[in-house]
PDB file of C-alpha atoms in Angstrom:
ATOM      1  CA  UNK R 646       5.258 -11.040  27.600  1.00 46.00           C
ATOM      2  CA  UNK R 647       8.939 -11.768  27.791  1.00 48.00           C
ATOM      3  CA  UNK R 648      11.098  -9.774  30.173  1.00 45.00           C
ATOM      4  CA  UNK R 649      12.439  -6.595  28.601  1.00 44.00           C
ATOM      5  CA  UNK R 650       9.550  -6.299  26.167  1.00 47.00           C
ATOM      6  CA  UNK R 651       7.342  -3.416  27.220  1.00 49.00           C
ATOM      7  CA  UNK R 652       5.008  -2.971  24.266  1.00 54.00           C
ATOM      8  CA  UNK R 653       1.783  -1.092  24.570  1.00 61.00           C
ATOM      9  CA  UNK R 654      -1.267  -2.524  22.839  1.00 65.00           C
ATOM     10  CA  UNK R 655      -2.860   0.888  23.229  1.00 69.00           C
ATOM     11  CA  UNK R 656       0.115   2.461  21.425  1.00 66.00           C
ATOM     12  CA  UNK R 657      -0.293   0.089  18.480  1.00 63.00           C
ATOM     13  CA  UNK R 658      -4.027   0.802  18.324  1.00 69.00           C
ATOM     14  CA  UNK R 659      -3.321   4.537  18.364  1.00 71.00           C
ATOM     15  CA  UNK R 660      -0.949   4.112  15.411  1.00 65.00           C
ATOM     16  CA  UNK R 661      -3.601   2.276  13.388  1.00 67.00           C
ATOM     17  CA  UNK R 662      -6.320   4.761  14.354  1.00 73.00           C
ATOM     18  CA  UNK R 663      -4.022   7.646  13.488  1.00 71.00           C
ATOM     19  CA  UNK R 664      -3.483   6.232  10.009  1.00 66.00           C
ATOM     20  CA  UNK R 665      -7.226   5.925   9.431  1.00 71.00           C
ATOM     21  CA  UNK R 666      -7.797   9.469  10.694  1.00 77.00           C
ATOM     22  CA  UNK R 667      -5.087  10.796   8.401  1.00 71.00           C
ATOM     23  CA  UNK R 668      -6.761   9.065   5.481  1.00 69.00           C
ATOM     24  CA  UNK R 669     -10.112  10.638   6.283  1.00 74.00           C
ATOM     25  CA  UNK R 670      -8.592  14.106   6.517  1.00 77.00           C
ATOM     26  CA  UNK R 671      -6.778  13.576   3.230  1.00 72.00           C
ATOM     27  CA  UNK R 672     -10.074  13.820   1.395  1.00 70.00           C
ATOM     28  CA  UNK R 673     -12.086  15.967   3.755  1.00 82.00           C
ATOM     29  CA  UNK R 674      -9.584  18.735   3.080  1.00 84.00           C
ATOM     30  CA  UNK R 675      -9.607  18.139  -0.699  1.00 80.00           C
ATOM     31  CA  UNK R 676      -5.887  17.341  -0.745  1.00 78.00           C
ATOM     32  CA  UNK R 677      -6.402  13.911  -2.302  1.00 71.00           C
ATOM     33  CA  UNK R 678      -8.399  15.253  -5.226  1.00 73.00           C
ATOM     34  CA  UNK R 679      -5.886  18.048  -5.768  1.00 80.00           C
ATOM     35  CA  UNK R 680      -2.971  15.582  -5.838  1.00 75.00           C
ATOM     36  CA  UNK R 681      -4.805  13.376  -8.332  1.00 70.00           C
ATOM     37  CA  UNK R 682      -5.456  16.301 -10.667  1.00 72.00           C
ATOM     38  CA  UNK R 683      -1.832  17.450 -10.445  1.00 77.00           C
ATOM     39  CA  UNK R 684      -0.711  14.009 -11.595  1.00 73.00           C
ATOM     40  CA  UNK R 685      -2.965  14.001 -14.643  1.00 68.00           C
ATOM     41  CA  UNK R 686       0.010  14.910 -16.866  1.00 74.00           C
ATOM     42  CA  UNK R 687       1.535  11.495 -16.271  1.00 74.00           C
ATOM     43  CA  UNK R 688      -0.200  10.258 -19.415  1.00 72.00           C
ATOM     44  CA  UNK R 689       3.043  10.711 -21.357  1.00 79.00           C
ATOM     45  CA  UNK R 690       4.401   7.551 -19.713  1.00 82.00           C
ATOM     46  CA  UNK R 691       3.429   4.031 -20.794  1.00 86.00           C
ATOM     47  CA  UNK R 692       0.689   2.515 -18.642  1.00 85.00           C
ATOM     48  CA  UNK R 693       2.928  -0.236 -17.282  1.00 87.00           C
ATOM     49  CA  UNK R 694       5.455   2.314 -15.993  1.00 89.00           C
ATOM     50  CA  UNK R 695       2.699   4.132 -14.096  1.00 88.00           C
ATOM     51  CA  UNK R 696       1.337   0.892 -12.680  1.00 91.00           C
ATOM     52  CA  UNK R 697       4.767  -0.278 -11.509  1.00 91.00           C
ATOM     53  CA  UNK R 698       5.458   3.134  -9.960  1.00 91.00           C
ATOM     54  CA  UNK R 699       2.114   3.126  -8.143  1.00 91.00           C
ATOM     55  CA  UNK R 700       2.739  -0.402  -6.867  1.00 93.00           C
ATOM     56  CA  UNK R 701       6.216   0.409  -5.545  1.00 92.00           C
ATOM     57  CA  UNK R 702       5.184   3.718  -3.966  1.00 91.00           C
ATOM     58  CA  UNK R 703       2.180   2.181  -2.228  1.00 92.00           C
ATOM     59  CA  UNK R 704       4.144  -0.827  -0.991  1.00 92.00           C
ATOM     60  CA  UNK R 705       6.641   1.572   0.564  1.00 89.00           C
ATOM     61  CA  UNK R 706       3.909   3.846   1.914  1.00 86.00           C
ATOM     62  CA  UNK R 707       2.107   0.992   3.625  1.00 85.00           C
ATOM     63  CA  UNK R 708       5.235   0.475   5.679  1.00 83.00           C
ATOM     64  CA  UNK R 709       4.389   3.743   7.452  1.00 80.00           C
ATOM     65  CA  UNK R 710       0.585   3.722   7.410  1.00 77.00           C
ATOM     66  CA  UNK R 711      -2.120   1.114   7.743  1.00 74.00           C
ATOM     67  CA  UNK R 712      -3.105  -0.648   4.551  1.00 79.00           C
ATOM     68  CA  UNK R 713      -6.749   0.311   5.084  1.00 77.00           C
ATOM     69  CA  UNK R 714      -5.886   3.994   5.361  1.00 77.00           C
ATOM     70  CA  UNK R 715      -3.590   3.849   2.337  1.00 81.00           C
ATOM     71  CA  UNK R 716      -6.233   2.187   0.169  1.00 83.00           C
ATOM     72  CA  UNK R 717      -8.912   4.626   1.319  1.00 78.00           C
ATOM     73  CA  UNK R 718      -6.663   7.586   0.556  1.00 79.00           C
ATOM     74  CA  UNK R 719      -5.180   6.475  -2.742  1.00 83.00           C
ATOM     75  CA  UNK R 720      -8.012   4.798  -4.618  1.00 83.00           C
ATOM     76  CA  UNK R 721      -9.650   8.176  -5.291  1.00 79.00           C
ATOM     77  CA  UNK R 722      -6.269   9.791  -6.056  1.00 81.00           C
ATOM     78  CA  UNK R 723      -5.344   7.117  -8.568  1.00 84.00           C
ATOM     79  CA  UNK R 724      -8.856   7.370  -9.995  1.00 80.00           C
ATOM     80  CA  UNK R 725      -8.101  10.987 -10.855  1.00 76.00           C
ATOM     81  CA  UNK R 726      -4.743   9.937 -12.337  1.00 80.00           C
ATOM     82  CA  UNK R 727      -6.375   7.382 -14.668  1.00 82.00           C
ATOM     83  CA  UNK R 728      -8.510  10.098 -16.223  1.00 74.00           C
ATOM     84  CA  UNK R 729      -5.501  12.032 -17.501  1.00 71.00           C
ATOM     85  CA  UNK R 730      -3.109   9.145 -17.967  1.00 77.00           C
ATOM     86  CA  UNK R 731      -5.097   6.872 -20.306  1.00 77.00           C
ATOM     87  CA  UNK R 732      -4.828   3.901 -17.928  1.00 84.00           C
ATOM     88  CA  UNK R 733      -7.838   1.658 -17.491  1.00 89.00           C
ATOM     89  CA  UNK R 734      -9.318   2.428 -14.044  1.00 89.00           C
ATOM     90  CA  UNK R 735      -9.725  -1.261 -13.258  1.00 92.00           C
ATOM     91  CA  UNK R 736      -6.000  -1.895 -13.790  1.00 92.00           C
ATOM     92  CA  UNK R 737      -5.120   0.983 -11.487  1.00 91.00           C
ATOM     93  CA  UNK R 738      -7.581  -0.209  -8.839  1.00 91.00           C
ATOM     94  CA  UNK R 739      -6.185  -3.743  -8.984  1.00 93.00           C
ATOM     95  CA  UNK R 740      -2.663  -2.366  -8.655  1.00 93.00           C
ATOM     96  CA  UNK R 741      -3.594  -0.258  -5.624  1.00 93.00           C
ATOM     97  CA  UNK R 742      -5.448  -3.088  -3.909  1.00 92.00           C
ATOM     98  CA  UNK R 743      -2.700  -5.641  -4.487  1.00 93.00           C
ATOM     99  CA  UNK R 744       0.063  -3.229  -3.450  1.00 93.00           C
ATOM    100  CA  UNK R 745      -1.547  -2.156  -0.180  1.00 91.00           C
ATOM    101  CA  UNK R 746      -1.864  -5.779   0.889  1.00 89.00           C
ATOM    102  CA  UNK R 747       1.944  -6.058   0.894  1.00 88.00           C
ATOM    103  CA  UNK R 748       2.222  -5.062   4.542  1.00 83.00           C
ATOM    104  CA  UNK R 749       4.833  -7.197   6.213  1.00 84.00           C
ATOM    105  CA  UNK R 750       7.452  -5.061   7.942  1.00 85.00           C
ATOM    106  CA  UNK R 751       5.962  -2.989  10.773  1.00 81.00           C
ATOM    107  CA  UNK R 752       3.250  -3.406  13.410  1.00 79.00           C
ATOM    108  CA  UNK R 753       1.345  -0.294  12.290  1.00 73.00           C
ATOM    109  CA  UNK R 754       0.391  -1.792   8.944  1.00 71.00           C
ATOM    110  CA  UNK R 755      -2.267  -4.333   9.907  1.00 75.00           C
ATOM    111  CA  UNK R 756      -3.887  -5.576  13.095  1.00 75.00           C
ATOM    112  CA  UNK R 757      -2.333  -9.007  12.568  1.00 79.00           C
ATOM    113  CA  UNK R 758       1.154  -7.451  12.440  1.00 81.00           C
ATOM    114  CA  UNK R 759       0.330  -5.472  15.575  1.00 80.00           C
ATOM    115  CA  UNK R 760      -0.806  -8.577  17.428  1.00 82.00           C
ATOM    116  CA  UNK R 761       2.308 -10.515  16.392  1.00 83.00           C
ATOM    117  CA  UNK R 762       4.550  -7.682  17.540  1.00 84.00           C
ATOM    118  CA  UNK R 763       2.654  -7.084  20.798  1.00 83.00           C
ATOM    119  CA  UNK R 764       3.295 -10.671  21.930  1.00 84.00           C
ATOM    120  CA  UNK R 765       6.953  -9.808  22.456  1.00 83.00           C
ATOM    121  CA  UNK R 766       7.987 -12.986  20.641  1.00 86.00           C
ATOM    122  CA  UNK R 767       8.808 -11.210  17.389  1.00 83.00           C
ATOM    123  CA  UNK R 768      11.196  -8.279  17.319  1.00 83.00           C
ATOM    124  CA  UNK R 769      11.138  -5.322  14.965  1.00 86.00           C
ATOM    125  CA  UNK R 770      14.404  -6.436  13.392  1.00 89.00           C
ATOM    126  CA  UNK R 771      12.881  -9.804  12.475  1.00 88.00           C
ATOM    127  CA  UNK R 772       9.778  -8.222  11.017  1.00 89.00           C
ATOM    128  CA  UNK R 773      11.799  -5.826   8.865  1.00 89.00           C
ATOM    129  CA  UNK R 774      14.266  -8.463   7.671  1.00 90.00           C
ATOM    130  CA  UNK R 775      11.533 -10.827   6.506  1.00 88.00           C
ATOM    131  CA  UNK R 776       9.244  -8.040   5.329  1.00 88.00           C
ATOM    132  CA  UNK R 777      11.725  -6.567   2.853  1.00 91.00           C
ATOM    133  CA  UNK R 778      11.861  -9.814   0.897  1.00 92.00           C
ATOM    134  CA  UNK R 779       8.116 -10.317   1.082  1.00 91.00           C
ATOM    135  CA  UNK R 780       7.580  -6.794  -0.279  1.00 91.00           C
ATOM    136  CA  UNK R 781       9.832  -7.504  -3.254  1.00 92.00           C
ATOM    137  CA  UNK R 782       7.936 -10.714  -3.965  1.00 93.00           C
ATOM    138  CA  UNK R 783       4.653  -8.818  -3.532  1.00 91.00           C
ATOM    139  CA  UNK R 784       5.658  -6.212  -6.119  1.00 92.00           C
ATOM    140  CA  UNK R 785       6.583  -8.923  -8.628  1.00 93.00           C
ATOM    141  CA  UNK R 786       3.314 -10.779  -8.011  1.00 93.00           C
ATOM    142  CA  UNK R 787       1.309  -7.561  -8.374  1.00 91.00           C
ATOM    143  CA  UNK R 788       2.816  -6.796 -11.778  1.00 91.00           C
ATOM    144  CA  UNK R 789       2.564 -10.450 -12.811  1.00 92.00           C
ATOM    145  CA  UNK R 790      -1.126 -10.398 -11.920  1.00 91.00           C
ATOM    146  CA  UNK R 791      -1.658  -7.414 -14.217  1.00 89.00           C
ATOM    147  CA  UNK R 792      -0.254  -9.383 -17.140  1.00 88.00           C
ATOM    148  CA  UNK R 793      -1.829 -12.752 -16.389  1.00 91.00           C
ATOM    149  CA  UNK R 794      -5.043 -12.672 -14.378  1.00 90.00           C
ATOM    150  CA  UNK R 795      -6.357  -9.220 -15.268  1.00 90.00           C
ATOM    151  CA  UNK R 796      -6.663 -10.016 -19.006  1.00 91.00           C
ATOM    152  CA  UNK R 797      -8.155 -13.468 -18.323  1.00 92.00           C
ATOM    153  CA  UNK R 798     -10.623 -12.446 -15.643  1.00 92.00           C
ATOM    154  CA  UNK R 799     -11.464  -8.826 -16.469  1.00 91.00           C
ATOM    155  CA  UNK R 800     -10.519  -8.556 -20.142  1.00 91.00           C
ATOM    156  CA  UNK R 801      -8.148  -5.602 -19.591  1.00 89.00           C
ATOM    157  CA  UNK R 802      -4.389  -5.508 -19.961  1.00 83.00           C
ATOM    158  CA  UNK R 803      -1.635  -2.932 -19.429  1.00 80.00           C
TER     159      UNK R 803
END
């Protein structure tokens, strides 16, 4: 490690483990199901608006939690939302899965980010600067996928 870089691998692992634990407690407590049912009234919005909103929110959320924990927590929540919002569950699942893979800005998001950061060769400022642009591109690709590949491959469209 370069001089001046005192990064703890254990600290990064604790951040990832904490995110997974939070995800597990989200549903053990019933909070995830409750949130999903509260959002059932979102059916008044067009499906594409809901899908874009879910994509943006999850891309932002994965900047603070691990992508695994976010997917584990929000797939059941969005499943509850699709029931009341007249959105095809497959479209919502594809949106969630694509959005949570847009994890580029912080070490806590994925083990590969954590390893890159722990080397001391890549600073937080560099990760954030590049990650912002990659997240924007990821959101556009996610929505583009819903309009192009989802109808071709799965026969469903927004």
